[in-house]
Tab-separated table of C-alpha atoms and ligand atoms in Angstrom:
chain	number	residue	atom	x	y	z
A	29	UNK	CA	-126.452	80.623	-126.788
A	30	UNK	CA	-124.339	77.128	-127.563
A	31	UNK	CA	-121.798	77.307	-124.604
A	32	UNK	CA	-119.109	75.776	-127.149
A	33	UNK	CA	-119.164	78.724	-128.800
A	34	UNK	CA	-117.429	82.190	-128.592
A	35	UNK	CA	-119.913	84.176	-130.613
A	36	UNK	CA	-117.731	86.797	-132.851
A	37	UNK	CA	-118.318	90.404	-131.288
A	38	UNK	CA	-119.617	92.955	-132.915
A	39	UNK	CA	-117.603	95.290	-131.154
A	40	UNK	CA	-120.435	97.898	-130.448
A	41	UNK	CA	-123.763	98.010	-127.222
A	42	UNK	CA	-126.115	100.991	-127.301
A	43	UNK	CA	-127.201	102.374	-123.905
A	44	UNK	CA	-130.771	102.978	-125.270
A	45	UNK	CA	-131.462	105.957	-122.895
A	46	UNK	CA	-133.045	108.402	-125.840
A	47	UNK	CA	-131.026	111.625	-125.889
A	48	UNK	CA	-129.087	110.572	-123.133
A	49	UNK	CA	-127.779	107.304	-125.276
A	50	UNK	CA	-124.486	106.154	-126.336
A	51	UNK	CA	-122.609	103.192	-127.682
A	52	UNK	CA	-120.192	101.084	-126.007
A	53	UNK	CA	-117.167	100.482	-128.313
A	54	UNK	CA	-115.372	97.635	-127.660
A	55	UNK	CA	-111.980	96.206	-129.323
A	56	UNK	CA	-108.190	95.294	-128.656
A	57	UNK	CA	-106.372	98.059	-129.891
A	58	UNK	CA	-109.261	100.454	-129.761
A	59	UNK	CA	-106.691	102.903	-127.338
A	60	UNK	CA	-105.201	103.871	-130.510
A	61	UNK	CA	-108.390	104.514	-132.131
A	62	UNK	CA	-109.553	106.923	-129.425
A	63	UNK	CA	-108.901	109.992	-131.172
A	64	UNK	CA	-110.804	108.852	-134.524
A	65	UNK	CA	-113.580	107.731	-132.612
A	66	UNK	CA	-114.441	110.847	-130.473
A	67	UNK	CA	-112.797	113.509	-133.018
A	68	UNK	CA	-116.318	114.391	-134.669
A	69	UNK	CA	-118.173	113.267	-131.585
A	70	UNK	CA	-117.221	115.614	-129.163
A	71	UNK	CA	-118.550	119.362	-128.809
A	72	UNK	CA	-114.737	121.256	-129.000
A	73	UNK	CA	-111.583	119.609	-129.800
A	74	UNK	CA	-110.577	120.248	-125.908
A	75	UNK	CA	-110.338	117.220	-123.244
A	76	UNK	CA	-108.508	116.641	-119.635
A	77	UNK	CA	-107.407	113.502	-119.298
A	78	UNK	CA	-108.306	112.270	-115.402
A	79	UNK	CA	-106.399	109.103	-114.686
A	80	UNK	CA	-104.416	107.774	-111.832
A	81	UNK	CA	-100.601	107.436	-110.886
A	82	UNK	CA	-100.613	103.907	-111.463
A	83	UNK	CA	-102.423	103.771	-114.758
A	84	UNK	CA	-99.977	107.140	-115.887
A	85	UNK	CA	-96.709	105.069	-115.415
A	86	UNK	CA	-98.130	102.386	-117.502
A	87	UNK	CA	-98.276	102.700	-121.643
A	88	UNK	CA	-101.763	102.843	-121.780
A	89	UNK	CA	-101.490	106.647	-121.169
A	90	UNK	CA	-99.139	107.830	-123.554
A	91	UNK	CA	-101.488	105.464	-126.396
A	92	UNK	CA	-104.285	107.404	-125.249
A	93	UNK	CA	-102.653	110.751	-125.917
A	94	UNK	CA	-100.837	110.264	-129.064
A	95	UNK	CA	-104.023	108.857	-130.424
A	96	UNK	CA	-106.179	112.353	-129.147
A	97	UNK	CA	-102.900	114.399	-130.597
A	98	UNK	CA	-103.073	112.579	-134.313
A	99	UNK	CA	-106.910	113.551	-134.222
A	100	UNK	CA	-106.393	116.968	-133.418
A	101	UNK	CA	-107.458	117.049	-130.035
A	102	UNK	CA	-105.989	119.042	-127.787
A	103	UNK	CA	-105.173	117.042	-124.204
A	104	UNK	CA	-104.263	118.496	-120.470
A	105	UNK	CA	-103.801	115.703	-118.254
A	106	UNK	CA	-104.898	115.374	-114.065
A	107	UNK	CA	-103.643	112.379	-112.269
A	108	UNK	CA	-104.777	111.681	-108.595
A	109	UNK	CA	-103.660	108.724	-106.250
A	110	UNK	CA	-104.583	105.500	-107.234
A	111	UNK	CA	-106.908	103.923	-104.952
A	112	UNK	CA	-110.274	103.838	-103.394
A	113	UNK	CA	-109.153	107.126	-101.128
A	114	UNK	CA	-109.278	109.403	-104.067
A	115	UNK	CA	-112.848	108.790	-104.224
A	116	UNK	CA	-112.703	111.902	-101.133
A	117	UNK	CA	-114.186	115.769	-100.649
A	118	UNK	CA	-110.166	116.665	-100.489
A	119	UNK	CA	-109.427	114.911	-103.694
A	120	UNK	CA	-112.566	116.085	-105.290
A	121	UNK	CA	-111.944	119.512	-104.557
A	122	UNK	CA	-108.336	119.586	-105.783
A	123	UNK	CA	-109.226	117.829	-109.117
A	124	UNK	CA	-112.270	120.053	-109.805
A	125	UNK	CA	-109.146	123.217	-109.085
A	126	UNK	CA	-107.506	121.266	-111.547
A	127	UNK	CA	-109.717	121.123	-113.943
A	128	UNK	CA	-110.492	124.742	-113.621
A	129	UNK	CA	-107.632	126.561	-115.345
A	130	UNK	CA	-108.159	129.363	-117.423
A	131	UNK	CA	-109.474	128.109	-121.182
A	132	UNK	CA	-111.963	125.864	-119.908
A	133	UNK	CA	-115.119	126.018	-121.241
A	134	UNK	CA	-118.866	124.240	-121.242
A	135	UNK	CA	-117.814	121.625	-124.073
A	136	UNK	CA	-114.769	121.018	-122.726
A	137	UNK	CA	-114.786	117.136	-122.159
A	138	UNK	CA	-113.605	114.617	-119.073
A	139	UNK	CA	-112.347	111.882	-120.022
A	140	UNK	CA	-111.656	109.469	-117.591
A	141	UNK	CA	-108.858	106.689	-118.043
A	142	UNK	CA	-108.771	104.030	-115.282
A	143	UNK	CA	-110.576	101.887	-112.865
A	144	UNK	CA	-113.939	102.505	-111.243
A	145	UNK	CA	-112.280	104.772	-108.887
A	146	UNK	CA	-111.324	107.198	-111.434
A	147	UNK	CA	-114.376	107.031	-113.508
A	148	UNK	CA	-116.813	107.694	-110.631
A	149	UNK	CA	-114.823	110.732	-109.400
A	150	UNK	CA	-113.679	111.995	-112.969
A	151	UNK	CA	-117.393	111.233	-113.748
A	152	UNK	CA	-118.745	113.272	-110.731
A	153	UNK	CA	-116.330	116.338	-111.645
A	154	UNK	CA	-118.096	116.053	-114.887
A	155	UNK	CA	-121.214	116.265	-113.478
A	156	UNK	CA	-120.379	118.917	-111.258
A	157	UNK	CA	-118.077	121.760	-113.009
A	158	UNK	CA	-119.869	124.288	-115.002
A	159	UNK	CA	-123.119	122.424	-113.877
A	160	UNK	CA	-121.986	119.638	-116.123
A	161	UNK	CA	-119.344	119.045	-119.246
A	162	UNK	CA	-119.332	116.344	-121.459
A	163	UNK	CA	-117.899	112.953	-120.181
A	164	UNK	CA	-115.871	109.865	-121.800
A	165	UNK	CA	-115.002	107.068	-120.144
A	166	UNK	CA	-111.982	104.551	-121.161
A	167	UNK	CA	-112.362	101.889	-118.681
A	168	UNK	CA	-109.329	100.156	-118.023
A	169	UNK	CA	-110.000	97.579	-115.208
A	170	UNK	CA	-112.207	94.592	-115.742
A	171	UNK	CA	-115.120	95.739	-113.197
A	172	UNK	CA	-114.939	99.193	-114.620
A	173	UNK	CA	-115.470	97.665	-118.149
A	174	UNK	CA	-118.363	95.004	-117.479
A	175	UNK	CA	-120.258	97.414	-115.050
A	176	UNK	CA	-119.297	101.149	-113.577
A	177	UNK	CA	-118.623	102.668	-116.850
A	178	UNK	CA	-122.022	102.132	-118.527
A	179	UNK	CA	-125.249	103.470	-116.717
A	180	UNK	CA	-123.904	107.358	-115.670
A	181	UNK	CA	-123.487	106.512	-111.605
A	182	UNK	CA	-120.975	108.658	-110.348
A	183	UNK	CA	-119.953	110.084	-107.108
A	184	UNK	CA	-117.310	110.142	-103.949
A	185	UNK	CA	-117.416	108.520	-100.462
A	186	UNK	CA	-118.796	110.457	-97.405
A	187	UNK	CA	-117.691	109.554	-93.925
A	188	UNK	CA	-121.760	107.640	-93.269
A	189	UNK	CA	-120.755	105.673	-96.330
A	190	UNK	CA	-119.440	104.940	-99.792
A	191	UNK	CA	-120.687	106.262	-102.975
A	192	UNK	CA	-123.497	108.589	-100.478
A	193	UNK	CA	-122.161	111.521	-102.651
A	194	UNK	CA	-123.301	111.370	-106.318
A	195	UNK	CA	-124.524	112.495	-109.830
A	196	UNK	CA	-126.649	110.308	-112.521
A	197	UNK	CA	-123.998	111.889	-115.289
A	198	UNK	CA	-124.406	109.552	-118.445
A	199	UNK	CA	-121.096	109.607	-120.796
A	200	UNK	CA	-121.095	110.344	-124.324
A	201	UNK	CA	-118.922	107.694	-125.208
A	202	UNK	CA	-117.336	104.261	-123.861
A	203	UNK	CA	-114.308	103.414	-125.243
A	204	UNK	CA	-113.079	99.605	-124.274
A	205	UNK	CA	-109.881	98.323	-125.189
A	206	UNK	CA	-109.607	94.600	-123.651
A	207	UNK	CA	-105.880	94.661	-124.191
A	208	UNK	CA	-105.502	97.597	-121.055
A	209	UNK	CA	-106.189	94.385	-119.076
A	210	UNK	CA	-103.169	92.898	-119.671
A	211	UNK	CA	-100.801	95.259	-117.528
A	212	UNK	CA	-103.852	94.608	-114.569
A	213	UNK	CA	-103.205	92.321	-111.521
A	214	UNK	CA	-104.552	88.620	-111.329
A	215	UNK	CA	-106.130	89.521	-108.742
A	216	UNK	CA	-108.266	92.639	-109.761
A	217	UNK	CA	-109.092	90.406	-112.574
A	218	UNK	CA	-110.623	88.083	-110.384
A	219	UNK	CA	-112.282	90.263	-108.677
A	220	UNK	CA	-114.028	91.699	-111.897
A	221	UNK	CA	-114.731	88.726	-113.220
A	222	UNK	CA	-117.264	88.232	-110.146
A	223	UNK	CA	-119.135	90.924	-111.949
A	224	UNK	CA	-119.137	89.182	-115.184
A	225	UNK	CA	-120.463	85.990	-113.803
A	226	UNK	CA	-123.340	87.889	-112.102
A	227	UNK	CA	-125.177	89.272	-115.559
A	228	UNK	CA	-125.218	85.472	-116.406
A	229	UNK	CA	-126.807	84.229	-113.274
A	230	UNK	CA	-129.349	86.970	-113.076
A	231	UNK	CA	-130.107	87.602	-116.812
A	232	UNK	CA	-128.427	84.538	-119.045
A	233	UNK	CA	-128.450	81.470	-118.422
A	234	UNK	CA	-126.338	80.671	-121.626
A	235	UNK	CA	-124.330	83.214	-120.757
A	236	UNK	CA	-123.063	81.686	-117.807
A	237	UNK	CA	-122.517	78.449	-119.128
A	238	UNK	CA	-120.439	79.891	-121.917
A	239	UNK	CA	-118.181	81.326	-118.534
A	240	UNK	CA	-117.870	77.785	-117.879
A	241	UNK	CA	-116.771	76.758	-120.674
A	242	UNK	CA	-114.255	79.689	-121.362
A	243	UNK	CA	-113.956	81.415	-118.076
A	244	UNK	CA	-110.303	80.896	-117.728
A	245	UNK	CA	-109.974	82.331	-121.378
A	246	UNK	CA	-111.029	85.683	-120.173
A	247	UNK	CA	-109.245	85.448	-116.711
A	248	UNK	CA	-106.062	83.904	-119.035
A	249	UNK	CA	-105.828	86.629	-121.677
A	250	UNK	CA	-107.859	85.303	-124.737
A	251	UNK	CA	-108.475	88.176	-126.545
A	252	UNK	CA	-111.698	86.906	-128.409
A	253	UNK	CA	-112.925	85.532	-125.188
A	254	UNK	CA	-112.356	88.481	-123.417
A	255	UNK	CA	-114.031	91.089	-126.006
A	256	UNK	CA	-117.207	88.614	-125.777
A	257	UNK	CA	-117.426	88.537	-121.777
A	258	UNK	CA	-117.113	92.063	-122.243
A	259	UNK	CA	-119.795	92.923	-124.795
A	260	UNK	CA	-122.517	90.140	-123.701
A	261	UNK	CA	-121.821	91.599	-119.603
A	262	UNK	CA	-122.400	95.716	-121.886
A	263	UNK	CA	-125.342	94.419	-123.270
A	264	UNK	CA	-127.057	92.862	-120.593
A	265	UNK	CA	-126.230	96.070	-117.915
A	266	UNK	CA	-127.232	98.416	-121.200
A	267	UNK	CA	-130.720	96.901	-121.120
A	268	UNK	CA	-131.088	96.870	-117.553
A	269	UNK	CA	-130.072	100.888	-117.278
A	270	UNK	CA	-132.358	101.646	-120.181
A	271	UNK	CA	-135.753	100.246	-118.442
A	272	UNK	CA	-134.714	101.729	-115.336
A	273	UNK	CA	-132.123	104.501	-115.817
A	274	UNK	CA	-132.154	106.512	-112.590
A	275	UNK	CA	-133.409	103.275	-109.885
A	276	UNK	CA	-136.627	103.703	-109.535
A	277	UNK	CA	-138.801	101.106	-111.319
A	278	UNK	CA	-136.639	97.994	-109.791
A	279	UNK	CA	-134.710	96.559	-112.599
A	280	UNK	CA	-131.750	98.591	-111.837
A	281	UNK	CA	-131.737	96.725	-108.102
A	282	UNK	CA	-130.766	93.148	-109.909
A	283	UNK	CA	-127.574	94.052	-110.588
A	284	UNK	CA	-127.347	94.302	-107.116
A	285	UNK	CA	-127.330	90.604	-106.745
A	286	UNK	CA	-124.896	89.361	-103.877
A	287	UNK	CA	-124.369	93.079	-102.980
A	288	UNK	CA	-126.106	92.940	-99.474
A	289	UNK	CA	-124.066	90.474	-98.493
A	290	UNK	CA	-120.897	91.413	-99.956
A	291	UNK	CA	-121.634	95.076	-99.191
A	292	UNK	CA	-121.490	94.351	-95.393
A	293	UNK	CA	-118.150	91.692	-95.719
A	294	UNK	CA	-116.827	95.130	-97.016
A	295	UNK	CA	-117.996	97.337	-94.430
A	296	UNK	CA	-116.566	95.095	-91.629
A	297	UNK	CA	-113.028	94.668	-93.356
A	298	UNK	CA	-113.018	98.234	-93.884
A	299	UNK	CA	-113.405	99.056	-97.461
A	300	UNK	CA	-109.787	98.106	-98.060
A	301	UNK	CA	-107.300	95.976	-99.708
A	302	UNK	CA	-107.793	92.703	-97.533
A	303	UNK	CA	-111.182	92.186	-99.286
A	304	UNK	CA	-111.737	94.184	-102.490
A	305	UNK	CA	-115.662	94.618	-104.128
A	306	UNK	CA	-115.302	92.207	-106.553
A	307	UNK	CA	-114.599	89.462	-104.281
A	308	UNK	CA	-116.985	90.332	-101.758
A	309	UNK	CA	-119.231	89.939	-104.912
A	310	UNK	CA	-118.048	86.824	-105.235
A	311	UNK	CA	-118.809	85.454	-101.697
A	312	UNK	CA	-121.775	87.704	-101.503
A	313	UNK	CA	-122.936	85.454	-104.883
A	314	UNK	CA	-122.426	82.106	-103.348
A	315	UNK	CA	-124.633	83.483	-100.325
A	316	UNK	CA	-127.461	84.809	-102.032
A	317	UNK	CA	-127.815	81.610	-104.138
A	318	UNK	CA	-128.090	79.246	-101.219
A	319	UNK	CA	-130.686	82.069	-99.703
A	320	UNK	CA	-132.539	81.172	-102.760
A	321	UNK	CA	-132.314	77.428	-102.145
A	322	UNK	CA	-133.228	78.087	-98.725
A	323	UNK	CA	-136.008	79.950	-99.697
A	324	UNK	CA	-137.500	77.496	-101.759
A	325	UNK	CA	-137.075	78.929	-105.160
A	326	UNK	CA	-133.898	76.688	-106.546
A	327	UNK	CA	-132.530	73.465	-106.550
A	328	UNK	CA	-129.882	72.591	-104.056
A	329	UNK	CA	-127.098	72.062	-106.167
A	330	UNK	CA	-127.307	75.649	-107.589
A	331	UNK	CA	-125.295	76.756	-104.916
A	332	UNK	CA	-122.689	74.069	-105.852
A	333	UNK	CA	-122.721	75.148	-109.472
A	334	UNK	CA	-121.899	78.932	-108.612
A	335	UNK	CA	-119.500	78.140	-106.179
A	336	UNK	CA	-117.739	75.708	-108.398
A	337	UNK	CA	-117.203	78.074	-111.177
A	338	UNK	CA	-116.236	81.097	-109.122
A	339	UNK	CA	-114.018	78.709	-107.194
A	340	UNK	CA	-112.436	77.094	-110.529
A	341	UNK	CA	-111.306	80.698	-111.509
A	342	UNK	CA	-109.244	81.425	-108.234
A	343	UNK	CA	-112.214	83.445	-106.255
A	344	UNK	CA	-113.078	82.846	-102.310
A	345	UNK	CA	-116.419	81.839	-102.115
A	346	UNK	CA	-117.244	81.510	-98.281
A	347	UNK	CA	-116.860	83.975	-95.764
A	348	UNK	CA	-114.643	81.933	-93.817
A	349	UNK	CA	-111.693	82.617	-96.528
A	350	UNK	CA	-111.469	86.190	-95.415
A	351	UNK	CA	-111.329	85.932	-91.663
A	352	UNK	CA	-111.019	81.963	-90.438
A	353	UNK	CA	-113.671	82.991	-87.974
A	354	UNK	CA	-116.087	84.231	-90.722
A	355	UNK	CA	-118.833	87.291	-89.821
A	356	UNK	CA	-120.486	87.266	-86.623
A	357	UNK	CA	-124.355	87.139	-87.385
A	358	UNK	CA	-125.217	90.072	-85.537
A	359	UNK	CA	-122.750	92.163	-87.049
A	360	UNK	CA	-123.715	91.059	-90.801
A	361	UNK	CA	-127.195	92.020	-90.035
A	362	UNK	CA	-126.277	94.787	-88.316
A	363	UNK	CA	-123.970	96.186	-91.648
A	364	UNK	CA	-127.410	94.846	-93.656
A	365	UNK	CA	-129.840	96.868	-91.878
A	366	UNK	CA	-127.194	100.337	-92.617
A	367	UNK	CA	-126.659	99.522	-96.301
A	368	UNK	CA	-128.199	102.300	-97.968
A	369	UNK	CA	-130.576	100.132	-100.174
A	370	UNK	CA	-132.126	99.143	-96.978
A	371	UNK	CA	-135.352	100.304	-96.174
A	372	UNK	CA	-137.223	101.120	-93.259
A	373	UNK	CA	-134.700	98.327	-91.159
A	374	UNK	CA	-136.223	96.077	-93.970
A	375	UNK	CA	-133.481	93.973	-96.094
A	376	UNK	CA	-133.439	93.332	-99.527
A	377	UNK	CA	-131.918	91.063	-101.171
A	378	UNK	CA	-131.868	89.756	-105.178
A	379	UNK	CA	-132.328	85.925	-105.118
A	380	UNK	CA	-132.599	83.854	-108.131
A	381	UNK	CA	-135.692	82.219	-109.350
A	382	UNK	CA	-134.111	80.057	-111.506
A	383	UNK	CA	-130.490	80.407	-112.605
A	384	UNK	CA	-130.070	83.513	-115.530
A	385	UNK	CA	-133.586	85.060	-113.514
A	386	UNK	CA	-133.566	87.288	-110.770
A	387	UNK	CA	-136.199	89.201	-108.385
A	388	UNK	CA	-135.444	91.248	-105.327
A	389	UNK	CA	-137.299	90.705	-102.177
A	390	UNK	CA	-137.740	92.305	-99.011
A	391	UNK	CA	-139.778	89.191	-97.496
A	392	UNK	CA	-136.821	86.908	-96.790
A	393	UNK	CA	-137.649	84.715	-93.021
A	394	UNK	CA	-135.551	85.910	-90.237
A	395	UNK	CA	-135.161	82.348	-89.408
A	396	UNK	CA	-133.467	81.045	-92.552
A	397	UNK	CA	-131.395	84.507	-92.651
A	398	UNK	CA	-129.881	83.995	-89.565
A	399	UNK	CA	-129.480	80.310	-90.129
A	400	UNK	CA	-127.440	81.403	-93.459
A	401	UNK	CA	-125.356	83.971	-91.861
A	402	UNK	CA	-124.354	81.098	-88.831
A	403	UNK	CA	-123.559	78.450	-91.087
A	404	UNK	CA	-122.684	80.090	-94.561
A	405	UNK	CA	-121.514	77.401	-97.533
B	503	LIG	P1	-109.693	100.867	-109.044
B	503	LIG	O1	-110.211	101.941	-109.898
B	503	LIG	O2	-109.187	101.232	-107.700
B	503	LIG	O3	-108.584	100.071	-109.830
B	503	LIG	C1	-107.869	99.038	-109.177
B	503	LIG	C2	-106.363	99.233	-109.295
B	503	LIG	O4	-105.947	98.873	-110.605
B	503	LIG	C3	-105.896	100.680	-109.108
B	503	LIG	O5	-104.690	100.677	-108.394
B	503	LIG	C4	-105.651	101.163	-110.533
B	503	LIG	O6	-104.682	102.176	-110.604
B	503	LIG	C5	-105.159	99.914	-111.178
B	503	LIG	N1	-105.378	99.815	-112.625
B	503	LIG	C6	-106.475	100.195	-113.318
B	503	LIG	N2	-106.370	99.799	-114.591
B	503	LIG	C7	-105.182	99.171	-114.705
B	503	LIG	C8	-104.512	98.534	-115.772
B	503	LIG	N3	-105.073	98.398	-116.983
B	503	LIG	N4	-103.283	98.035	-115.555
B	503	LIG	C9	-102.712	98.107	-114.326
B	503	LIG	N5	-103.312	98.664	-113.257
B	503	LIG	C10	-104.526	99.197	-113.462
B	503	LIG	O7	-110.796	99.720	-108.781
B	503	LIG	P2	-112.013	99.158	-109.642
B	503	LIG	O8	-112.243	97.802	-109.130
B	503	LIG	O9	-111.818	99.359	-111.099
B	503	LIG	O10	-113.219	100.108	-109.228
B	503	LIG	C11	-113.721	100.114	-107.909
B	503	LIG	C12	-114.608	101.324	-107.738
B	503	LIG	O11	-115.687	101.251	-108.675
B	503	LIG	C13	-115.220	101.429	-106.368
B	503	LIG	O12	-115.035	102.724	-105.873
B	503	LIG	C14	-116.707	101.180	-106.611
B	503	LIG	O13	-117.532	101.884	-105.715
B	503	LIG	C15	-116.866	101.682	-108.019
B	503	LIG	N6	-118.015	101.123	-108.747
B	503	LIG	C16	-118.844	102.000	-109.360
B	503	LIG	C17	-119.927	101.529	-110.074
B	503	LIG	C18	-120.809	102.493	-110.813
B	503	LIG	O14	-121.855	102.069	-111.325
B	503	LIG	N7	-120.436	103.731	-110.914
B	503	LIG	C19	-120.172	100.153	-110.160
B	503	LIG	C20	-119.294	99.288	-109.527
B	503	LIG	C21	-118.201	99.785	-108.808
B	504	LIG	N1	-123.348	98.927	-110.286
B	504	LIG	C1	-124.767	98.997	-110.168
B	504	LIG	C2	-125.398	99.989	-111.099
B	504	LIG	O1	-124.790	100.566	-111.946
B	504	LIG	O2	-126.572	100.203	-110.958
């Protein structure tokens, strides 16, 4: 791929996963178009609506439910808190109460309207209420389009850990309107945009130097050059959760790269607001490409590429810009060692062979680990 160019989208991904598979759609306006597009695709012309307080009080709601209503589809809508705390047993239990009203039956569908929050516990419900109903997801934040509404994870937060609690629950649909994103905070656009940069570095080269060229088009609003970062970010995660749908085989474990590190920044700021996922990614990126170049396997000024880019578009890149002491070392490897893709004590981490190619390895030196985690870039 040129990176001058913004390829045209074509608006559609498949998530090749046999009888299991869907498409993607993905196009400004497409909220309106929600009730034309799942009218003949879903099993009864019944849906509940599971969104969040802050996404009902904006107008992407009421879009969402006019369209269903001019299609004929009859709507009930559950809102929960917004926030990472609704991903609970207590709010769990009260939506699946909710859900269960009298009229509800097996083809009854979820449909979940919101962030990542909402889709993995609408998602979950789905999974989980009359041993499973038929699930839509209409992603609405720019991580929950690139990455948690394709590839069926679902699940809640248990007091060991997050996400502990779970269902592989694969949605019939993904509906993606890029213009939802402009009611969302710069900042959680930041934050998903470290997920966008990561399908480039461990799958597309071009990819990533298209976000180079037109990075601050997608951060900024461009429609086109949203829709694009969208679909190319669908299409890579599509193929990934099609070789390797349920994490077994390994392919699945790239997209975790920069998650061991940014997984423990998160578990020693608490999960919360001061450091949210997406810029842990970011950091966690950053990291895991100069444990590359310390490994051996890329040039130095890989690190200063990544860093550059993430930096130009308003991300932290170094631990240091979350707490001006940075992580103690123990305590990193100490939140490492828990994570729950650790094995056996053993960490793994995804480093990059060369940038847009990525391998996970368990082998990394103690020596040049520790080294990292004392002096971080
Ligand atoms: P989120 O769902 O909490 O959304 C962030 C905030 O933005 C919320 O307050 C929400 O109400 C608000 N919001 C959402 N859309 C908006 C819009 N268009 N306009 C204005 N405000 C809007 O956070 P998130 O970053 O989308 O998702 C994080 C969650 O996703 C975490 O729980 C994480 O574990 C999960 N996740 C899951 C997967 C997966 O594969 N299932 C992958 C990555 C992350
Ligand atoms: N977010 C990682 C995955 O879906 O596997």
């Amino acid at each position: 791929m040129s990176a001058a160019m913004t390829m045209p989208a074509t608006g559609s991904v498949r998530v090749p996963l046999g009888e299991r598979g869907y498409d993607v759609r993905i196009a400004p306006g497409l909220l309106d178009r929600a009730g034309e597009e799942l009218a003949g695709l879903l099993p009864s012309d019944r849906l509940v609506i599971v969104t969040d307080q802050t996404m009902a009080a904006t107008p992407h709601l009421p879009r969402l439910e006019a369209s269903l209503a001019e299609s004929g589809l009859k709507t009930r809508t559950v809102t929960v808190p917004a926030g990472e705390a609704s991903k609970s047993f207590g709010v769990f239990a009260q939506l699946c109460e909710a859900v269960l009203e009298p009229g509800i039956d097996r083809k009854t569908t979820i449909l979940a309207l919101g962030g990542g929050v909402v889709g993995d516990l609408a998602g979950f419900a789905a999974a989980a209420l009359l041993r499973g109903l038929p699930f839509v997801q209409v992603p609405t934040t720019l991580l929950a389009q690139v990455d948690s509404s394709v590839g069926g994870k679902t699940g809640i937060n248990a007091q060991a850990g997050k996400n502990l609690v779970g269902a592989f629950h694969q949605p019939r649909r993904v509906l993606i309107d890029p213009t939802t994103l402009d009611t969302l905070p710069l900042r959680e656009l930041q934050a998903g945009y470290a997920e966008v940069a990561k399908y480039g570095l461990i799958r597309d080269a071009g990819f990533f130097a298209w976000l180079e060229e037109h990075g601050q088009g997608v951060i900024g609003g461009d429609q086109a050059a949203r829709a694009f970062a969208i679909e190319r970010s669908c299409a890579i995660k599509a193929e990934i959760v099609g070789d390797d749908e349920f994490e077994t085989k390994g392919g699945r474990a790239l997209l975790n790269f920069g998650h061991t590190f940014a997984h423990a920044y998160e578990n020693l700021t608490g999960y919360g607001n001061r450091l949210l996922h997406g810029e842990a990614v970011g950091i966690g990126m950053v990291q895991a490409t100069e444990l590359s170049v310390r490994a051996g396997h890329l040039p130095a000024e890989t690190t200063d590429r990544v860093r550059r880019h993430l930096r130009e578009l308003g991300l932290k890149t170094a631990p240091g810009e979350v707490t001006n002491q940075g992580f103690a070392a123990d305590a990193m490897l100490t939140a490492m060692r828990r994570d729950k893709k650790a094995s056996q004590g053993r960490i793994t981490f995804v480093l990059l062979q060369r940038l847009g190619q990525a391998f996970t390895s368990d082998q990394v030196d103690a020596a040049v680990l520790q080294d990292l985690l004392e002096r971080p870039v």
